[in-house]
Tab-separated table of N, CA and C in Angstrom:
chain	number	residue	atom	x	y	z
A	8	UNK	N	-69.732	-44.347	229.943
A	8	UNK	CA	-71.176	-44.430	229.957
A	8	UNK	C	-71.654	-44.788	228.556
A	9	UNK	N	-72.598	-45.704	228.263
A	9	UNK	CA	-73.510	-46.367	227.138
A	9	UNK	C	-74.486	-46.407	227.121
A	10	UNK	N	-74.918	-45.241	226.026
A	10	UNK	CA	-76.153	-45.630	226.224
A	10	UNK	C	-76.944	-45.903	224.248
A	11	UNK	N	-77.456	-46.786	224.893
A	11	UNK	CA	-78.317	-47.242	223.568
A	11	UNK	C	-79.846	-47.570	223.693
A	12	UNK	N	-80.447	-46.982	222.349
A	12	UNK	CA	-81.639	-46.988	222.541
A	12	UNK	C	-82.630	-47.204	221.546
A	13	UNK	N	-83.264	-48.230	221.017
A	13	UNK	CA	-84.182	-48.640	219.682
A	13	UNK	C	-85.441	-48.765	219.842
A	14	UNK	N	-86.547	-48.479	218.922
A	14	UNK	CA	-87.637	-48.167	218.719
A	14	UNK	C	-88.366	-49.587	217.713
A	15	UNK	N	-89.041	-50.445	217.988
A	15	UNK	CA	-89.602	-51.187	216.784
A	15	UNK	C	-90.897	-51.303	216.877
A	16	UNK	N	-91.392	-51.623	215.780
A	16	UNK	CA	-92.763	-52.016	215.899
A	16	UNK	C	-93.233	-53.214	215.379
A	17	UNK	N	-94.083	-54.021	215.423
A	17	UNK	CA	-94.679	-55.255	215.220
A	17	UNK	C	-96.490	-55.384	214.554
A	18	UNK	N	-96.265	-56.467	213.981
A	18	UNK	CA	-97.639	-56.852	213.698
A	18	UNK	C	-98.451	-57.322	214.427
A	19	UNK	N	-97.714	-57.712	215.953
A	19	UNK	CA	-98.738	-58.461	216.397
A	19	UNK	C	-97.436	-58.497	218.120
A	20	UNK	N	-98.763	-58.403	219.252
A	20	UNK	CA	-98.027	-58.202	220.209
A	20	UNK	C	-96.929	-59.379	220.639
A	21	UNK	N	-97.274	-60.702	220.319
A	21	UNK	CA	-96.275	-61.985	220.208
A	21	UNK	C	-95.142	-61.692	219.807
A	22	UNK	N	-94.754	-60.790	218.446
A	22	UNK	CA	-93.725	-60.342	218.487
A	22	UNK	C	-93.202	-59.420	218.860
A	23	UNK	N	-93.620	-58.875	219.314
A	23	UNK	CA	-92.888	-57.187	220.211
A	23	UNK	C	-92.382	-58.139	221.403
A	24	UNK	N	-93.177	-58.820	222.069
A	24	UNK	CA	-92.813	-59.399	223.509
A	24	UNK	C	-91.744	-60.202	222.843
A	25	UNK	N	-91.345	-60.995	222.131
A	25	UNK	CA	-90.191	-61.622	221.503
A	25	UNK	C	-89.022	-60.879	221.325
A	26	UNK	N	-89.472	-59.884	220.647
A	26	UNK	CA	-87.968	-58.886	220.066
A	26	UNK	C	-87.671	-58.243	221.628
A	27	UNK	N	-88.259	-57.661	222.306
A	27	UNK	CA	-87.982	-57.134	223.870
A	27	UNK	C	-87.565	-57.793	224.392
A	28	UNK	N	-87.827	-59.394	224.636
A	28	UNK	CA	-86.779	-60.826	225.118
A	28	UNK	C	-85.465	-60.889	224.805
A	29	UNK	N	-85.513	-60.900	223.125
A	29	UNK	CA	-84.617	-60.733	222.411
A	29	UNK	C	-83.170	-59.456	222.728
A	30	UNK	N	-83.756	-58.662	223.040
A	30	UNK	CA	-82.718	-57.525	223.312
A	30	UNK	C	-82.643	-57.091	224.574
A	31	UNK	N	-83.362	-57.864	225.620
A	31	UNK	CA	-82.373	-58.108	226.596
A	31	UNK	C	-81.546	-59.225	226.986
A	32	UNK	N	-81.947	-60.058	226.218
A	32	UNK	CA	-80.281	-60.965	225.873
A	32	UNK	C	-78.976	-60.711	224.915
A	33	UNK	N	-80.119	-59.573	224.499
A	33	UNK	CA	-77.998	-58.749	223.616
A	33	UNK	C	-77.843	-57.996	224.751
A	34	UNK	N	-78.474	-57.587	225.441
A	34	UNK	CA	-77.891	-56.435	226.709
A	34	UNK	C	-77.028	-57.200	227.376
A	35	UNK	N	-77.824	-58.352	227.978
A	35	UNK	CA	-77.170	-59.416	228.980
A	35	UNK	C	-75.628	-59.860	228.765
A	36	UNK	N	-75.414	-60.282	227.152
A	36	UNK	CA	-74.785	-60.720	226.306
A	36	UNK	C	-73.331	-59.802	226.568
A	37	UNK	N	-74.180	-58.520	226.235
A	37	UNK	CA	-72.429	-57.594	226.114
A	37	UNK	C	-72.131	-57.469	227.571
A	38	UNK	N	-72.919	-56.985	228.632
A	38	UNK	CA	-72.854	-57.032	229.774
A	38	UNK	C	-71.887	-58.098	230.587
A	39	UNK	N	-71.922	-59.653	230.340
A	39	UNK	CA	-71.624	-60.671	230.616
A	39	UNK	C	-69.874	-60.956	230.069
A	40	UNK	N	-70.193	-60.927	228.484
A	40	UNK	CA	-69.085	-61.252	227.602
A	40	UNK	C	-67.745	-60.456	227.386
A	41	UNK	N	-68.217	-58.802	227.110
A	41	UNK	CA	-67.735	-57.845	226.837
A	41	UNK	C	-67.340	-56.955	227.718
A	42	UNK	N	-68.397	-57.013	228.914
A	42	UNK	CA	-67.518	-55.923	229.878
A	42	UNK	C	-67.236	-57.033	230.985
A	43	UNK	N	-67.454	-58.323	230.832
A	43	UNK	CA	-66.937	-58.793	232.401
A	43	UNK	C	-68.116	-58.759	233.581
A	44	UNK	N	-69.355	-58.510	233.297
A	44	UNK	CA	-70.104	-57.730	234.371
A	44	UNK	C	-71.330	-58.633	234.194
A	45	UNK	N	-70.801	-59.904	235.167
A	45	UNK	CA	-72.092	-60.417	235.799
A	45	UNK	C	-73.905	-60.144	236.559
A	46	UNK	N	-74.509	-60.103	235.081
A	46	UNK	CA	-75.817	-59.460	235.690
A	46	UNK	C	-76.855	-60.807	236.120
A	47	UNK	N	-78.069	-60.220	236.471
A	47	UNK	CA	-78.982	-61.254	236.764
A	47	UNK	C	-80.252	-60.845	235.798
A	48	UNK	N	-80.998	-61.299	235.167
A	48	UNK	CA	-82.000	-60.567	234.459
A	48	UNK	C	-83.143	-61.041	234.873
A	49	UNK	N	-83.977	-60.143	234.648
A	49	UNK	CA	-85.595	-60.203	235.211
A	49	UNK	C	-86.485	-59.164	235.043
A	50	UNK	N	-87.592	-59.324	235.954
A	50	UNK	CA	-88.828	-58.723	235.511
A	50	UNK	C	-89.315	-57.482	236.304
A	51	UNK	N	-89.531	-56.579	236.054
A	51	UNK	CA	-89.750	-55.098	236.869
A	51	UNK	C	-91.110	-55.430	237.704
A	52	UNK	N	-91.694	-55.546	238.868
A	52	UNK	CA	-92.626	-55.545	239.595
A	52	UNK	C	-93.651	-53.878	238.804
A	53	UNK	N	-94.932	-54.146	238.868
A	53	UNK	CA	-95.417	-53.240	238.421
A	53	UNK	C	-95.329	-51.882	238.759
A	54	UNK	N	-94.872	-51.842	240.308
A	54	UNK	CA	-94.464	-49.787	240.845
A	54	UNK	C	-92.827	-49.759	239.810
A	55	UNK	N	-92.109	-50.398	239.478
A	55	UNK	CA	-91.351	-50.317	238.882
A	55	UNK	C	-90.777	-50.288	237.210
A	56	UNK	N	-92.137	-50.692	236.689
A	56	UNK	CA	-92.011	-50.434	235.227
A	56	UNK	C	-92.161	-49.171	234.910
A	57	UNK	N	-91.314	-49.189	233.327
A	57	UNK	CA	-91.350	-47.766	232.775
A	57	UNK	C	-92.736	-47.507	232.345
A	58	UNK	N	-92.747	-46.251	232.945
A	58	UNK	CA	-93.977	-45.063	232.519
A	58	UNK	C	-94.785	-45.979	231.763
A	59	UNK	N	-96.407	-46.231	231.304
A	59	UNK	CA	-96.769	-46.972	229.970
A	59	UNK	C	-96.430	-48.148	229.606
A	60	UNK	N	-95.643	-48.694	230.202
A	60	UNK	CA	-95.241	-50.285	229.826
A	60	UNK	C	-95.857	-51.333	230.372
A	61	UNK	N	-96.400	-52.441	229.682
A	61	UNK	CA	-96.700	-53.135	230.060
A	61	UNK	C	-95.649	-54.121	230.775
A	62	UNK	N	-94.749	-54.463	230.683
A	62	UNK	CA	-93.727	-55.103	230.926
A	62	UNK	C	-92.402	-54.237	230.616
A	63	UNK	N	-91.450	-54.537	232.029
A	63	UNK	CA	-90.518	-54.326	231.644
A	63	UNK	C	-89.230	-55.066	232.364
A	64	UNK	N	-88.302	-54.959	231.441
A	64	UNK	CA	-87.621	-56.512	231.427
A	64	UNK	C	-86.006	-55.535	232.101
A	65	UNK	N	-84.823	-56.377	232.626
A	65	UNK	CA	-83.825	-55.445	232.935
A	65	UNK	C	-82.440	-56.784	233.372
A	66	UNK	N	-81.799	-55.814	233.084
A	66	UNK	CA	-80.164	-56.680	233.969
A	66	UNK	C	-79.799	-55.582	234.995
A	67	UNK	N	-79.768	-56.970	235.895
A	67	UNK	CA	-78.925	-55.618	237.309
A	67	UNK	C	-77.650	-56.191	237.895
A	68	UNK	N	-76.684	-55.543	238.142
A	68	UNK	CA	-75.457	-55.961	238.410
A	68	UNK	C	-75.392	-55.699	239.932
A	69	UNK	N	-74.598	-57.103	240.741
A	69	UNK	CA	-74.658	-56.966	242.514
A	69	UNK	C	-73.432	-55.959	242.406
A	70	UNK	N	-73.871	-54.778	243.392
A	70	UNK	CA	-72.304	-53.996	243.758
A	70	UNK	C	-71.820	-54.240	245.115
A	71	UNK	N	-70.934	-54.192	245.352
A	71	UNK	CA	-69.805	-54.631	246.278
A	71	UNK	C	-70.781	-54.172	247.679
A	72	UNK	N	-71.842	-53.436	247.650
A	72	UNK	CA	-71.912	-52.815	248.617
A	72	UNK	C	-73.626	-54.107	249.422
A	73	UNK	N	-74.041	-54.623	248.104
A	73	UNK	CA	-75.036	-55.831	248.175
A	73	UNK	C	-76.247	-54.978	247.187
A	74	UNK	N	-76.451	-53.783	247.200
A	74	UNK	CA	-77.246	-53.082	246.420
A	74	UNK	C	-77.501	-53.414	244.678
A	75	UNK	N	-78.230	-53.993	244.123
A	75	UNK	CA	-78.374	-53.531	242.960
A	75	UNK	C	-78.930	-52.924	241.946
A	76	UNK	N	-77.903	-52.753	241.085
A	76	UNK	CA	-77.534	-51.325	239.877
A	76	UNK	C	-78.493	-51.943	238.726
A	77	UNK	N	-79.208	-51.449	238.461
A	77	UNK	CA	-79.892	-51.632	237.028
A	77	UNK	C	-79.112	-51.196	236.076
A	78	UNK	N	-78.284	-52.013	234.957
A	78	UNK	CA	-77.762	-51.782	234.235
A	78	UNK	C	-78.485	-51.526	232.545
A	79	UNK	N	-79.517	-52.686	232.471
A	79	UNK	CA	-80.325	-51.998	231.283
A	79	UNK	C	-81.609	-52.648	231.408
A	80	UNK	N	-82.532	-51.797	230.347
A	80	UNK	CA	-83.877	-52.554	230.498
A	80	UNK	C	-84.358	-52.689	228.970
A	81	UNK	N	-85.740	-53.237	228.534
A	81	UNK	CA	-86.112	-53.687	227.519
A	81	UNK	C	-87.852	-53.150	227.556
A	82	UNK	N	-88.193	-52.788	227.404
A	82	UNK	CA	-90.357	-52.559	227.367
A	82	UNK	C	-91.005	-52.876	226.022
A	83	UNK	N	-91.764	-53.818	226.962
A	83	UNK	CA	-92.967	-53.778	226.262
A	83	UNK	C	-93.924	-53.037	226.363
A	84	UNK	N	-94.117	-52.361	225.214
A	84	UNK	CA	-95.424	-50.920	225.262
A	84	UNK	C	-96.040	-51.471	224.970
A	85	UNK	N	-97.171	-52.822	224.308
A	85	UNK	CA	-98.236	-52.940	224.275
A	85	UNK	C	-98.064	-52.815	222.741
A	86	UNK	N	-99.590	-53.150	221.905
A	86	UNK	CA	-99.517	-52.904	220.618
A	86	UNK	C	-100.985	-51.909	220.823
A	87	UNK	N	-100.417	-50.633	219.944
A	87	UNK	CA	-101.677	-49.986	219.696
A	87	UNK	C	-101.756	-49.872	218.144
């Protein structure tokens, strides 16, 4: 189990939504490269974003069974 988890902040919401892009293509990245584990990435429908987020971004991996596993996600909180 892995878990990782970073906090940033920005000057301006253009870049928060960038760096959150940004790190779910390192998620995707190790996901893909490193463990072997073909994800699909995309966008959380709004009953499905985290708590407060304006956006939230994710890789989900198909399991054998057709169900899929959310393997990681990325949020955009907005700039306050």
């Amino acid at each position: 189990f892995l878990w990782q988890e970073g906090h940033t902040a920005h000057a301006t919401a253009q870049e928060a939504i960038e760096e959150t892009e940004r790190m779910l293509e390192v998620y995707a990245d190790f996901a893909e490269n490193w463990m072997a584990l073909p994800v699909i990435r995309g966008r959380k429908t709004e009953a499905e974003r985290f708590a407060g987020a304006i956006d939230t971004y994710c890789i989900e991996a198909l399991m054998q069974d057709g169900k899929a596993l959310q393997a990681g996600t990325s949020h955009f909180l907005g700039q306050n």
